[in-house]
PDB file of C-alpha atoms and ligand atoms in Angstrom:
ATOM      1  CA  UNK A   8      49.546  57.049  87.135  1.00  0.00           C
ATOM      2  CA  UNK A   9      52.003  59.182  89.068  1.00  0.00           C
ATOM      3  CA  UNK A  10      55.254  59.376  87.303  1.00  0.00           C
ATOM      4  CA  UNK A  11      58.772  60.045  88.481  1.00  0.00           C
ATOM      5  CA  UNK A  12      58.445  63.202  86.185  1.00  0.00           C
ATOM      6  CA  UNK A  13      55.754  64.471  88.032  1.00  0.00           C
ATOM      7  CA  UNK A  14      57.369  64.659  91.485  1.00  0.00           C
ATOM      8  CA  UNK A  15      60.827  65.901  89.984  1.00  0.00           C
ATOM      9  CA  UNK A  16      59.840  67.240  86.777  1.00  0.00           C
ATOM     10  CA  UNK A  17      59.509  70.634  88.292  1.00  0.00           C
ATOM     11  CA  UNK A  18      63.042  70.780  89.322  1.00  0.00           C
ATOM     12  CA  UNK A  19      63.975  71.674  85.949  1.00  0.00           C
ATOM     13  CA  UNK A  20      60.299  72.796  84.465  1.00  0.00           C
ATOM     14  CA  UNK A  21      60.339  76.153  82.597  1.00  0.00           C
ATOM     15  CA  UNK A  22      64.267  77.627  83.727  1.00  0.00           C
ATOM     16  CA  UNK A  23      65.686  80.024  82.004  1.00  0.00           C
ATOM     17  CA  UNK A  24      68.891  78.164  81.353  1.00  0.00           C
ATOM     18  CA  UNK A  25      70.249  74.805  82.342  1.00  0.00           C
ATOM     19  CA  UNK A  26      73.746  75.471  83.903  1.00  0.00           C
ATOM     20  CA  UNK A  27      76.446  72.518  83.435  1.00  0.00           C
ATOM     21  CA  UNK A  28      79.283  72.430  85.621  1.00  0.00           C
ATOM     22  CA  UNK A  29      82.292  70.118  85.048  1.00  0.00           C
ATOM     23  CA  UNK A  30      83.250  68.805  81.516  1.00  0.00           C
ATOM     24  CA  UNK A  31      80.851  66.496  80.210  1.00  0.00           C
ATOM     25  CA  UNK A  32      80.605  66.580  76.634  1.00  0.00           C
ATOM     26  CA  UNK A  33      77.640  64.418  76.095  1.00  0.00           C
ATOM     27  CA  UNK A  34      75.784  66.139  78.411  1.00  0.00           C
ATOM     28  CA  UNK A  35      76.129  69.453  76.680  1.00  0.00           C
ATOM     29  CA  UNK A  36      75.448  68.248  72.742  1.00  0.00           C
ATOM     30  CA  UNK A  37      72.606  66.816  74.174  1.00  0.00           C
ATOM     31  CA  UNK A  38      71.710  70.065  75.930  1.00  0.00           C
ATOM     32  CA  UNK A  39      71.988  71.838  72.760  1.00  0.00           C
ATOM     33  CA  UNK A  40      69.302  69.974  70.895  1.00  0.00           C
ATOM     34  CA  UNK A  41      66.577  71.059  73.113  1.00  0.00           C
ATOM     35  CA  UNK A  42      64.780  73.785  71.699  1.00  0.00           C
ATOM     36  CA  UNK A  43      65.108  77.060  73.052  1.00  0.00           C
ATOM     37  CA  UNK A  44      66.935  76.190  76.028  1.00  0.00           C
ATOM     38  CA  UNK A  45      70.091  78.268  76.811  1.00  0.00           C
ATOM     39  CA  UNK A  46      73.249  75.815  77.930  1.00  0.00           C
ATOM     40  CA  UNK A  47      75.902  77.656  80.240  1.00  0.00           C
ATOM     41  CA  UNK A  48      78.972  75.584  80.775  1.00  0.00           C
ATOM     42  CA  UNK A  49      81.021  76.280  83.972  1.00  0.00           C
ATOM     43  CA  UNK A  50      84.009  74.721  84.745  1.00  0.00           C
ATOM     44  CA  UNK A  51      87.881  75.500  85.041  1.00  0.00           C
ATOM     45  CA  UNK A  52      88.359  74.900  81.013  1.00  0.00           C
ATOM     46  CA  UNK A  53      86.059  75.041  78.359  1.00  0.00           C
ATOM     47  CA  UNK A  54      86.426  71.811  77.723  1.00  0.00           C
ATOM     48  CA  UNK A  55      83.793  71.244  75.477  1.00  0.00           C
ATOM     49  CA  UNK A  56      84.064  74.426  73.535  1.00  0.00           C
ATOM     50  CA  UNK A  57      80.732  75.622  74.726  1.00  0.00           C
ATOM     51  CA  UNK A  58      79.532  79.188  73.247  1.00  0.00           C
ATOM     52  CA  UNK A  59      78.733  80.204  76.887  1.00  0.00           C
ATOM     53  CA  UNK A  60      81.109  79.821  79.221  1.00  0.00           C
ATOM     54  CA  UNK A  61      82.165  80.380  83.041  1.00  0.00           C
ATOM     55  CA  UNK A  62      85.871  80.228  84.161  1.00  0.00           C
ATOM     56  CA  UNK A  63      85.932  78.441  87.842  1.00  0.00           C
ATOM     57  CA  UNK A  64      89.609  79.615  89.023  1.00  0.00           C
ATOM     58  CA  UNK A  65      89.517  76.903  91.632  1.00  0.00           C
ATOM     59  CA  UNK A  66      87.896  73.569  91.242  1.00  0.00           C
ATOM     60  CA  UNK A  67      85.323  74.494  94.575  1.00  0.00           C
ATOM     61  CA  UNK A  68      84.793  70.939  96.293  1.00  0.00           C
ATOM     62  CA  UNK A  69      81.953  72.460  98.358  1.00  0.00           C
ATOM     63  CA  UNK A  70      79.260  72.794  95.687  1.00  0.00           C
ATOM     64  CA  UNK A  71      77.347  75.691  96.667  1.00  0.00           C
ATOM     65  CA  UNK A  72      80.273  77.283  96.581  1.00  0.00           C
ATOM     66  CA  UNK A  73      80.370  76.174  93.512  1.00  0.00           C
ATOM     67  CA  UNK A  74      77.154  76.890  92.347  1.00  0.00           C
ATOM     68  CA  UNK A  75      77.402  80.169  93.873  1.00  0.00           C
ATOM     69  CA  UNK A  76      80.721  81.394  91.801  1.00  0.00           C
ATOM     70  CA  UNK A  77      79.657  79.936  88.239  1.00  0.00           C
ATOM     71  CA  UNK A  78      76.212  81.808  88.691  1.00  0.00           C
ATOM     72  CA  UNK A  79      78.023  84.986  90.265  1.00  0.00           C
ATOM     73  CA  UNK A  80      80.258  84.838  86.747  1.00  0.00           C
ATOM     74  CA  UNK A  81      77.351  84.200  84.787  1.00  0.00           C
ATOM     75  CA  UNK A  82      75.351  87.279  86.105  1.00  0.00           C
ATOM     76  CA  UNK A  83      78.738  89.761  85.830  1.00  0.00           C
ATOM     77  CA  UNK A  84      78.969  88.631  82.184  1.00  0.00           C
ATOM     78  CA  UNK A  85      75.445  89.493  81.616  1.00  0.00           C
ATOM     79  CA  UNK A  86      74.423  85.930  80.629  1.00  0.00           C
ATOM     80  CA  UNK A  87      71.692  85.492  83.290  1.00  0.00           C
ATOM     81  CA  UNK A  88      69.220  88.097  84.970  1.00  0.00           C
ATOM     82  CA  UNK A  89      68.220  88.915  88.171  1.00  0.00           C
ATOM     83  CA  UNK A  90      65.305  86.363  88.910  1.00  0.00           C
ATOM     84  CA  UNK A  91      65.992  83.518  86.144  1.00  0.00           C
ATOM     85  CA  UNK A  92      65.134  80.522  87.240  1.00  0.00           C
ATOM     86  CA  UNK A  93      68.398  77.924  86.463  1.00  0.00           C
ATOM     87  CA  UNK A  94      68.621  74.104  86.821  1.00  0.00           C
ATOM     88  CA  UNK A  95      72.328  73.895  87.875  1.00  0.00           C
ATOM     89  CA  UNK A  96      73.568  70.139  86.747  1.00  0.00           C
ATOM     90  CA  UNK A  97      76.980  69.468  88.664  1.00  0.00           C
ATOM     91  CA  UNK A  98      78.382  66.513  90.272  1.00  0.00           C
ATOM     92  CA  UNK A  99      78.571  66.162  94.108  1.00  0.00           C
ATOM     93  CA  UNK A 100      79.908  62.439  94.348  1.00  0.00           C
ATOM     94  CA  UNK A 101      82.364  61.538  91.736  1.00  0.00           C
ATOM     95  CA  UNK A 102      83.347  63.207  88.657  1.00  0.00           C
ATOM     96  CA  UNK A 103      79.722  62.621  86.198  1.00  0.00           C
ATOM     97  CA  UNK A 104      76.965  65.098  86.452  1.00  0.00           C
ATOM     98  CA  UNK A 105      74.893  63.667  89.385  1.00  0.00           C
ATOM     99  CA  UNK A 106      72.792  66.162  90.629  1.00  0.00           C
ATOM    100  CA  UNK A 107      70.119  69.125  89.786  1.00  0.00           C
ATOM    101  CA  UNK A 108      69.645  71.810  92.050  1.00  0.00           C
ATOM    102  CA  UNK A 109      67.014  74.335  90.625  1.00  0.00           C
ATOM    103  CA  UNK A 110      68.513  78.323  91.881  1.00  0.00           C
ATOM    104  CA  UNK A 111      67.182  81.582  91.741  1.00  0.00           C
ATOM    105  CA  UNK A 112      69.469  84.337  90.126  1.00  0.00           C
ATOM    106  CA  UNK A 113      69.916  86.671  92.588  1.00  0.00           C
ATOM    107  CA  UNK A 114      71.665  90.256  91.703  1.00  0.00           C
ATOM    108  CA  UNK A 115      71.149  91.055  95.218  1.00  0.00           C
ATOM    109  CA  UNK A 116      73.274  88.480  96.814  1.00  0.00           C
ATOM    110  CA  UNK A 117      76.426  88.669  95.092  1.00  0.00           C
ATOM    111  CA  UNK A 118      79.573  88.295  97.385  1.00  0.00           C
ATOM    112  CA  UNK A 119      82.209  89.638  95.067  1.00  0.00           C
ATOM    113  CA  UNK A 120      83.579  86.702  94.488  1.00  0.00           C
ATOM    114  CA  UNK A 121      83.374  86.427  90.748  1.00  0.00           C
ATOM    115  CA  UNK A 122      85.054  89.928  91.186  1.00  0.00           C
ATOM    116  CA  UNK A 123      87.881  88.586  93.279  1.00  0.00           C
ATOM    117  CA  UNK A 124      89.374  87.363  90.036  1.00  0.00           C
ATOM    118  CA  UNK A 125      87.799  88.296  86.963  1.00  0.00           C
ATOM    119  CA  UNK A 126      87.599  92.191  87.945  1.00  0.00           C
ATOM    120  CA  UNK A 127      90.644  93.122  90.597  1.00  0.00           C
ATOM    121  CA  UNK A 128      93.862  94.789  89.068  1.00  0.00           C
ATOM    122  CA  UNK A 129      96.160  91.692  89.280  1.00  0.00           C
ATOM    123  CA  UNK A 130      95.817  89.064  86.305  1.00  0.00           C
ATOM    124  CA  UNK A 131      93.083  86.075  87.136  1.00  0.00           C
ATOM    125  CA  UNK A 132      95.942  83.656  86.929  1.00  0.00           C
ATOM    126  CA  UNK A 133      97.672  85.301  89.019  1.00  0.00           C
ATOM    127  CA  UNK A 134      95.379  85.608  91.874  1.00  0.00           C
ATOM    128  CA  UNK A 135      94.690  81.758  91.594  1.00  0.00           C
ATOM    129  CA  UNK A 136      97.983  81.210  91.561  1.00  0.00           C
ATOM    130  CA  UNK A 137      98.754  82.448  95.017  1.00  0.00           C
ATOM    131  CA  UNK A 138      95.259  81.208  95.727  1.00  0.00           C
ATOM    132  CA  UNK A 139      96.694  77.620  95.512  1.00  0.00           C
ATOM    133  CA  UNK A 140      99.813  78.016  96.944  1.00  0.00           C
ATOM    134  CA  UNK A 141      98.036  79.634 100.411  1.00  0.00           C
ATOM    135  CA  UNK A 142      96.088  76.140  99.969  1.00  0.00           C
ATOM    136  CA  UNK A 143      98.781  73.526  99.330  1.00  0.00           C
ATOM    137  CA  UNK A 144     100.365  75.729 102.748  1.00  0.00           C
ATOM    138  CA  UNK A 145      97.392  75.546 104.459  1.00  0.00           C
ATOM    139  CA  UNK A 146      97.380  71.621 103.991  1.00  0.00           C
ATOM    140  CA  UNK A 147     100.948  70.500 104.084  1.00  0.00           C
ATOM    141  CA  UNK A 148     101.930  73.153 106.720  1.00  0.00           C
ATOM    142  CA  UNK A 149     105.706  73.847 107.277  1.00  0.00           C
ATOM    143  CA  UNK A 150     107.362  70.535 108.227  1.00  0.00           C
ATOM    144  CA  UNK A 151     104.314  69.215 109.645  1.00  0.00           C
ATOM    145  CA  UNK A 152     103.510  72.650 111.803  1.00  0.00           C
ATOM    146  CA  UNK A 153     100.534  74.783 110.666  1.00  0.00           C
ATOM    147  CA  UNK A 154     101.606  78.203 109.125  1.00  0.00           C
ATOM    148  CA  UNK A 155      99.779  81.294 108.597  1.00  0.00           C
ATOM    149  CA  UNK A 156     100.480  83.698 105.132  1.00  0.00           C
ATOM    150  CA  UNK A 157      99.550  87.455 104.187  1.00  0.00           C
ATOM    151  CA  UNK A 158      99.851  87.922 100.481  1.00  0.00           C
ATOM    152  CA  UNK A 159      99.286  90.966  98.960  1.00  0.00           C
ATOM    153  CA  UNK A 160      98.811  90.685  95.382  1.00  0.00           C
ATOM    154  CA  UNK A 161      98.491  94.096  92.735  1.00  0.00           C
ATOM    155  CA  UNK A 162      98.553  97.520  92.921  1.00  0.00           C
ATOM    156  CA  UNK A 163     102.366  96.414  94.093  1.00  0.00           C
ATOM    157  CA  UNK A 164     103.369 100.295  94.422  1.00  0.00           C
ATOM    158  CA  UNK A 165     100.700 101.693  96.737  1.00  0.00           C
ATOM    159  CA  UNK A 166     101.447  98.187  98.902  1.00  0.00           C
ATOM    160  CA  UNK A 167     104.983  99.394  99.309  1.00  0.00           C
ATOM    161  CA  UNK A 168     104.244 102.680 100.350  1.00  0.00           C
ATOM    162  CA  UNK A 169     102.114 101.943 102.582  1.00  0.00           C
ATOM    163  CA  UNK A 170     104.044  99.098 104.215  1.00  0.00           C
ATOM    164  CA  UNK A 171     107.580  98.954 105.910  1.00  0.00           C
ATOM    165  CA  UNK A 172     110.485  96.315 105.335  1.00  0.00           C
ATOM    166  CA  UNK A 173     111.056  94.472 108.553  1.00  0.00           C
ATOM    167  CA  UNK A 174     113.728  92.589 107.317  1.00  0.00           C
ATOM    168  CA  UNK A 175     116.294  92.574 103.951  1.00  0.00           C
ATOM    169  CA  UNK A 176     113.897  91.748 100.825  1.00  0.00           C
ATOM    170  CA  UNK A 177     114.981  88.563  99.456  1.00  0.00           C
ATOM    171  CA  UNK A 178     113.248  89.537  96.003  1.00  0.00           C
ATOM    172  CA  UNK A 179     115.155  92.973  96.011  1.00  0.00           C
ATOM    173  CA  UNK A 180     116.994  92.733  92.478  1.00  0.00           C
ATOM    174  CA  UNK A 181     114.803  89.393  91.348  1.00  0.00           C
ATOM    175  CA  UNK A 182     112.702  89.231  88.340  1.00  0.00           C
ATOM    176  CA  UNK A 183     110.936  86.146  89.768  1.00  0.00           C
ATOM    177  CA  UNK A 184     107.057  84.947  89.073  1.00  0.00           C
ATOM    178  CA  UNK A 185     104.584  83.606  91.168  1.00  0.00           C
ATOM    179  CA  UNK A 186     103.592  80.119  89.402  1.00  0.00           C
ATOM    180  CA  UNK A 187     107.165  79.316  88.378  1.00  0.00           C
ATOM    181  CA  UNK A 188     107.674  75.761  90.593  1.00  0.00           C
ATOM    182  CA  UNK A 189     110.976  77.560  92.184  1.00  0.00           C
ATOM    183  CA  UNK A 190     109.517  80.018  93.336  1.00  0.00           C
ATOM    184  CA  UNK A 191     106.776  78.275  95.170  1.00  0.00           C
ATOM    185  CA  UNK A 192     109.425  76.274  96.676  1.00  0.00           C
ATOM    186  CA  UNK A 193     110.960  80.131  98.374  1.00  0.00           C
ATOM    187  CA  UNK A 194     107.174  81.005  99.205  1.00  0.00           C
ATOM    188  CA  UNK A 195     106.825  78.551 101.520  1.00  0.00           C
ATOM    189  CA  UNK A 196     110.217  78.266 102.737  1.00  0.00           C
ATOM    190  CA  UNK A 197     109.637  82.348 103.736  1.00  0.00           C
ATOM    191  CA  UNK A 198     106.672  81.769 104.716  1.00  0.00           C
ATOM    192  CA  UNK A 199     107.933  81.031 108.129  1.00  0.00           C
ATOM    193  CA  UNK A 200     109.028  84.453 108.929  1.00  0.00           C
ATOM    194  CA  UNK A 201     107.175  87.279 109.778  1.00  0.00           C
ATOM    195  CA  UNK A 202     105.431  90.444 107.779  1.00  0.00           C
ATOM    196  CA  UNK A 203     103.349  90.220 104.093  1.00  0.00           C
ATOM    197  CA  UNK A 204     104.500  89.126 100.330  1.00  0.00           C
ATOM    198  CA  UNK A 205     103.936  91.554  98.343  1.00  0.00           C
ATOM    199  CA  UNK A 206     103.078  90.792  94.666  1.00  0.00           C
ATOM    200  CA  UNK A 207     102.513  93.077  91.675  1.00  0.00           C
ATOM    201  CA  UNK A 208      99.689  92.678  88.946  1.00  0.00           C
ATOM    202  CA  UNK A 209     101.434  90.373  86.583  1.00  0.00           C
ATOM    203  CA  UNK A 210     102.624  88.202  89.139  1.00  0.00           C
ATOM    204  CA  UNK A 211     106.249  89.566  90.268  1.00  0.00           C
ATOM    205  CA  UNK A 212     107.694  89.451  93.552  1.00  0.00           C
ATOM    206  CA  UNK A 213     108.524  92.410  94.885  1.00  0.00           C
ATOM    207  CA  UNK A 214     108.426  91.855  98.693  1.00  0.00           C
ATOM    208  CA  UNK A 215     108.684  89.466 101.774  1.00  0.00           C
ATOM    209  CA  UNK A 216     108.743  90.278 104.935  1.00  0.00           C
ATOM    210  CA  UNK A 217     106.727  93.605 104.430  1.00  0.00           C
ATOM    211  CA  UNK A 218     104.823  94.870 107.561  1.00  0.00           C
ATOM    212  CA  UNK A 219     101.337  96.365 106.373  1.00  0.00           C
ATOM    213  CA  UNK A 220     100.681 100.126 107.797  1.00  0.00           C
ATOM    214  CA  UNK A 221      97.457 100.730 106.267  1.00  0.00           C
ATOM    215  CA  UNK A 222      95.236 103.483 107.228  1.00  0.00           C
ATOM    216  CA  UNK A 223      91.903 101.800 107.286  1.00  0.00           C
ATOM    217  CA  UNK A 224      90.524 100.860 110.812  1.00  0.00           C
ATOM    218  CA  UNK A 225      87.854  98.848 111.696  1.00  0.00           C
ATOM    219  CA  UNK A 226      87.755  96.226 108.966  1.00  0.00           C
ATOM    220  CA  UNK A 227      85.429  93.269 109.937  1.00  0.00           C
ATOM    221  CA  UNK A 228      87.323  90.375 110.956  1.00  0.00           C
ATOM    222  CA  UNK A 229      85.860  86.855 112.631  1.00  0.00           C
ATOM    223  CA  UNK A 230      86.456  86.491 116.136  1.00  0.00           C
ATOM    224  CA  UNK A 231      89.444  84.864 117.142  1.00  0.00           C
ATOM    225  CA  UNK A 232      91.617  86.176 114.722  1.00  0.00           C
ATOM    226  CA  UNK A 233      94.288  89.270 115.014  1.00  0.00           C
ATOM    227  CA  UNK A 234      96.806  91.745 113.332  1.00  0.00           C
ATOM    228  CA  UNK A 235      97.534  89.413 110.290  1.00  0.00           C
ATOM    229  CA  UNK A 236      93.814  89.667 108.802  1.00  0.00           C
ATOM    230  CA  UNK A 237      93.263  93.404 110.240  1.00  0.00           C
ATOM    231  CA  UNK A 238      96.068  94.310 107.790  1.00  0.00           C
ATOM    232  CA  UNK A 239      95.094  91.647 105.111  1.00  0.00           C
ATOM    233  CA  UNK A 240      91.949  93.212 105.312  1.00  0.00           C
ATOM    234  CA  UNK A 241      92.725  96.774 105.891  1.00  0.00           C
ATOM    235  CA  UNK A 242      95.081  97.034 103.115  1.00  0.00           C
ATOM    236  CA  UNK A 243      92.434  95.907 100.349  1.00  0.00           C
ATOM    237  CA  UNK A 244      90.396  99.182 101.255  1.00  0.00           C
ATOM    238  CA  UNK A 245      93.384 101.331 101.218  1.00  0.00           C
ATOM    239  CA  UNK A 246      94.507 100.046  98.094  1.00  0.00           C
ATOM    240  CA  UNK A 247      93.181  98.334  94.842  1.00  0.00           C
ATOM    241  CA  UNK A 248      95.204  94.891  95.881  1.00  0.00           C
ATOM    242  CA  UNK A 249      93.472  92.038  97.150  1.00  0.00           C
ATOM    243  CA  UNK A 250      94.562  89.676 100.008  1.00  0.00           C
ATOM    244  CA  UNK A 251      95.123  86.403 100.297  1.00  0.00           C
ATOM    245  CA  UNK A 252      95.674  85.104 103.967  1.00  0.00           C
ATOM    246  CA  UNK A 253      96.312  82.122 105.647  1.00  0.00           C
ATOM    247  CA  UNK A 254      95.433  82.014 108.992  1.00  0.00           C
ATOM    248  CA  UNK A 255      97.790  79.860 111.235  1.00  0.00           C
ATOM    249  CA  UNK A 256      95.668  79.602 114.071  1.00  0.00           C
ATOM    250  CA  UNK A 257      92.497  78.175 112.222  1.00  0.00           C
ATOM    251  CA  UNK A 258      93.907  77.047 109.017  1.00  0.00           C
ATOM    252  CA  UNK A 259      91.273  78.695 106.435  1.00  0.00           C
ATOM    253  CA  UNK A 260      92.321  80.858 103.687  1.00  0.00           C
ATOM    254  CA  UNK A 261      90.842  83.855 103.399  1.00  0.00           C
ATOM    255  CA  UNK A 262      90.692  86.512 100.596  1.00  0.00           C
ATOM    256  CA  UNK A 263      90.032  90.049 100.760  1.00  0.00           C
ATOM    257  CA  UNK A 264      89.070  93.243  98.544  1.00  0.00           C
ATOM    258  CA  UNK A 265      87.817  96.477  98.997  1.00  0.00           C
ATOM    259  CA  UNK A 266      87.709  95.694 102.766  1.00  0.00           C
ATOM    260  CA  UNK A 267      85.477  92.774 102.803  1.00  0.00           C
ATOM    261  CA  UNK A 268      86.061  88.933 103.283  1.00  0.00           C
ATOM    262  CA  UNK A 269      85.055  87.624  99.541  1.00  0.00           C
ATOM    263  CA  UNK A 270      85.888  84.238 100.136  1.00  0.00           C
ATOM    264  CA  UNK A 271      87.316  81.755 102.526  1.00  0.00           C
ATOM    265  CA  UNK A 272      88.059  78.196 102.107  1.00  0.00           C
ATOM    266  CA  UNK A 273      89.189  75.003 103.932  1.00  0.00           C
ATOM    267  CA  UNK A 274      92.146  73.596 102.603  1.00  0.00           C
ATOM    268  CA  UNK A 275      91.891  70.281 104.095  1.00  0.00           C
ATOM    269  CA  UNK A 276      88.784  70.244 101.560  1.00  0.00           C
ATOM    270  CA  UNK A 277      91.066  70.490  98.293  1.00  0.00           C
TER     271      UNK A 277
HETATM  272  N1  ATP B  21     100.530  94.638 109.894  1.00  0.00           N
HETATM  273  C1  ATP B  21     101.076  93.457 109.553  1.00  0.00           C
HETATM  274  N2  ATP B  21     101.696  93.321 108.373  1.00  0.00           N
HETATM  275  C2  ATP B  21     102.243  92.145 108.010  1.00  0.00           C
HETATM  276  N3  ATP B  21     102.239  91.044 108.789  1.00  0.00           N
HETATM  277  C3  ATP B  21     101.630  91.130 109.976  1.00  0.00           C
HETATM  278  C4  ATP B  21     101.019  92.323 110.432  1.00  0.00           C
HETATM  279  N4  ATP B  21     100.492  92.111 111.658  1.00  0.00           N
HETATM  280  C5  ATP B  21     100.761  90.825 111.948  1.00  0.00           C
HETATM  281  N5  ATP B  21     101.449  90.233 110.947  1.00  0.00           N
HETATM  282  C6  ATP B  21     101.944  88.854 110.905  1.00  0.00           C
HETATM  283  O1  ATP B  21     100.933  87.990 111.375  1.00  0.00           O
HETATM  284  C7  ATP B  21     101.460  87.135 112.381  1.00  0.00           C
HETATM  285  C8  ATP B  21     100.363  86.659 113.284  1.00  0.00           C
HETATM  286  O2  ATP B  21      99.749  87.748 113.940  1.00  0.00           O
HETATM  287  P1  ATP B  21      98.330  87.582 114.652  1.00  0.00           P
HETATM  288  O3  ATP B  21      98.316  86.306 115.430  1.00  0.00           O
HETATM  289  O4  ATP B  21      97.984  88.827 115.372  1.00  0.00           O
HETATM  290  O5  ATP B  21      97.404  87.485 113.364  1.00  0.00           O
HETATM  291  P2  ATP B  21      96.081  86.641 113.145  1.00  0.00           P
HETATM  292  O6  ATP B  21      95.193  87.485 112.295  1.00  0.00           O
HETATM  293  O7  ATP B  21      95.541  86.133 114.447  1.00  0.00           O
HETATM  294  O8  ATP B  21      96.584  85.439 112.217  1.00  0.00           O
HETATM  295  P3  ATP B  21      96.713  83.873 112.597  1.00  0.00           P
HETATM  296  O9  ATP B  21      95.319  83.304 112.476  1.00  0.00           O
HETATM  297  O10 ATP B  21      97.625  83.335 111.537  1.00  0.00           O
HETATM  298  O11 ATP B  21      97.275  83.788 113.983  1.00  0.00           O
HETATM  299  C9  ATP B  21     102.538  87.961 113.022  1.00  0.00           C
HETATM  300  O12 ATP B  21     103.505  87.134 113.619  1.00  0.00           O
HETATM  301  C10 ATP B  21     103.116  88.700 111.824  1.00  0.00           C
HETATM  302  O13 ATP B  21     104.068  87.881 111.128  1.00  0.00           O
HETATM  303 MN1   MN B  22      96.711  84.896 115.839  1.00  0.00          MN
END
């Protein structure tokens, strides 16, 4: 007699750890009774109060995205080694755990994207802060038009001198945050002019309408797009900021360090 087991079973036989994404409570205590199995929970809270735990900064709708983050996290915090096998529970339909993909730890192909928040200069909450905003652009536009974005977020002081005001700096004398709902509201209203944003490690303002002189040439950008990502990109190597950039003529967000693309989304997909 053939059993379901025996078909699936080795999805899940002999991993290292079983990797939960999302909140799901009964899923974890359960989790915990099995003997010698280690539980990682990844998820935007810890919901559950897990021991071992992941922060996602964005809720990633594209699940090997997903996947790819929580076990990038995992590895950085030294909870998983190079060649563990993992049996990643997460939900691709609606909000319950629905599916098991079995992974492969692999120190070798980390994109830096774990890094992006959890290691750069400017506070996490910070960076997902503007993270979102360069999203809820990217999807509502400006009055119905698409609009493209630079923000430069940390190391605030090397970004200045290595930029140039194009226009009066309506954050000149401002003590105003990043995450505060009013100044959101001024983002996006600026966001129509030209130049970059320029934001400082704990989330100030410093800048609009900064034009980005940075020395770096030749960063790798996709095809098709021009001057706004060189800089975005450029400036990341020159610097210890990282990027965030909205691109109006294909709608992604993209973010940057040390150079490199580390991650780029879809908005329409959040
Ligand atoms: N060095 C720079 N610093 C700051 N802003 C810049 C810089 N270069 C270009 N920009 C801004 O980017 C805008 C778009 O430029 P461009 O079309 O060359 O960029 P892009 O990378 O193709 O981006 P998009 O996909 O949004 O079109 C410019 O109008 C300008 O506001
Ligand atoms: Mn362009």
């Amino acid at each position: 007699m053939v059993e379901l087991d025996d078909v699936f079973g080795d999805i899940f036989a002999d991993v290292e750890a079983v990797v939960l994404f999302g909140p799901s409570g009964s899923y974890y205590e359960r989790l915990q009774e099995i003997e010698d199995l280690d539980v990682v929970v990844v998820g935007t809270e810890n919901t559950v109060g897990a021991e071992t735990f992941v922060e996602l900064p964005i809720e990633f709708q594209n699940v090997a995205e997903r996947i790819r983050f929580g076990l990038e996290g995992a590895f950085e915090q030294e909870i998983i080694d190079d060649g563990d096998d993992l049996a990643c529970a997460t939900s691709v339909f609606d909000d319950d755990i629905d599916t098991i993909s079995r992974v492969r730890a692999d120190g070798d192909s980390q994109t830096g994207i774990y890094n992006l928040f959890a290691k750069s200069r400017a506070d996490p909450d910070v960076i997902k802060s503007v993270l979102e905003l360069a999203i809820e652009l990217g999807k509502k536009g400006q009055k119905g038009k698409p609009v493209g974005a630079l923000f430069v977020v940390g190391d605030a002081g090397k970004v200045m001198n290595k930029s140039r005001p194009l226009s009066y700096n309506p954050f000149e004398k401002s003590h105003v945050h990043v995450g505060d709902p009013i100044v959101n509201v001024m983002l996006k209203e600026f966001s129509r002019l030209d130049g970059a944003f320029v934001i400082s490690d704990s989330g100030k303002l410093v800048s609009a309408y900064r034009y980005l002189e940075p020395s770096a040439e030749g960063v790798d950008i996709p095809k098709g797009l021009g001057a706004r990502h060189m800089a975005g990109g450029a400036i990341t190597r020159d610097t210890n900021a990282i990027s965030i950039v909205l691109s109006e003529s294909d709608g992604l967000v993209r973010a940057f360090k040390g150079g490199e693309i580390i991650l780029e989304v879809d908005p329409e997909e959040y």
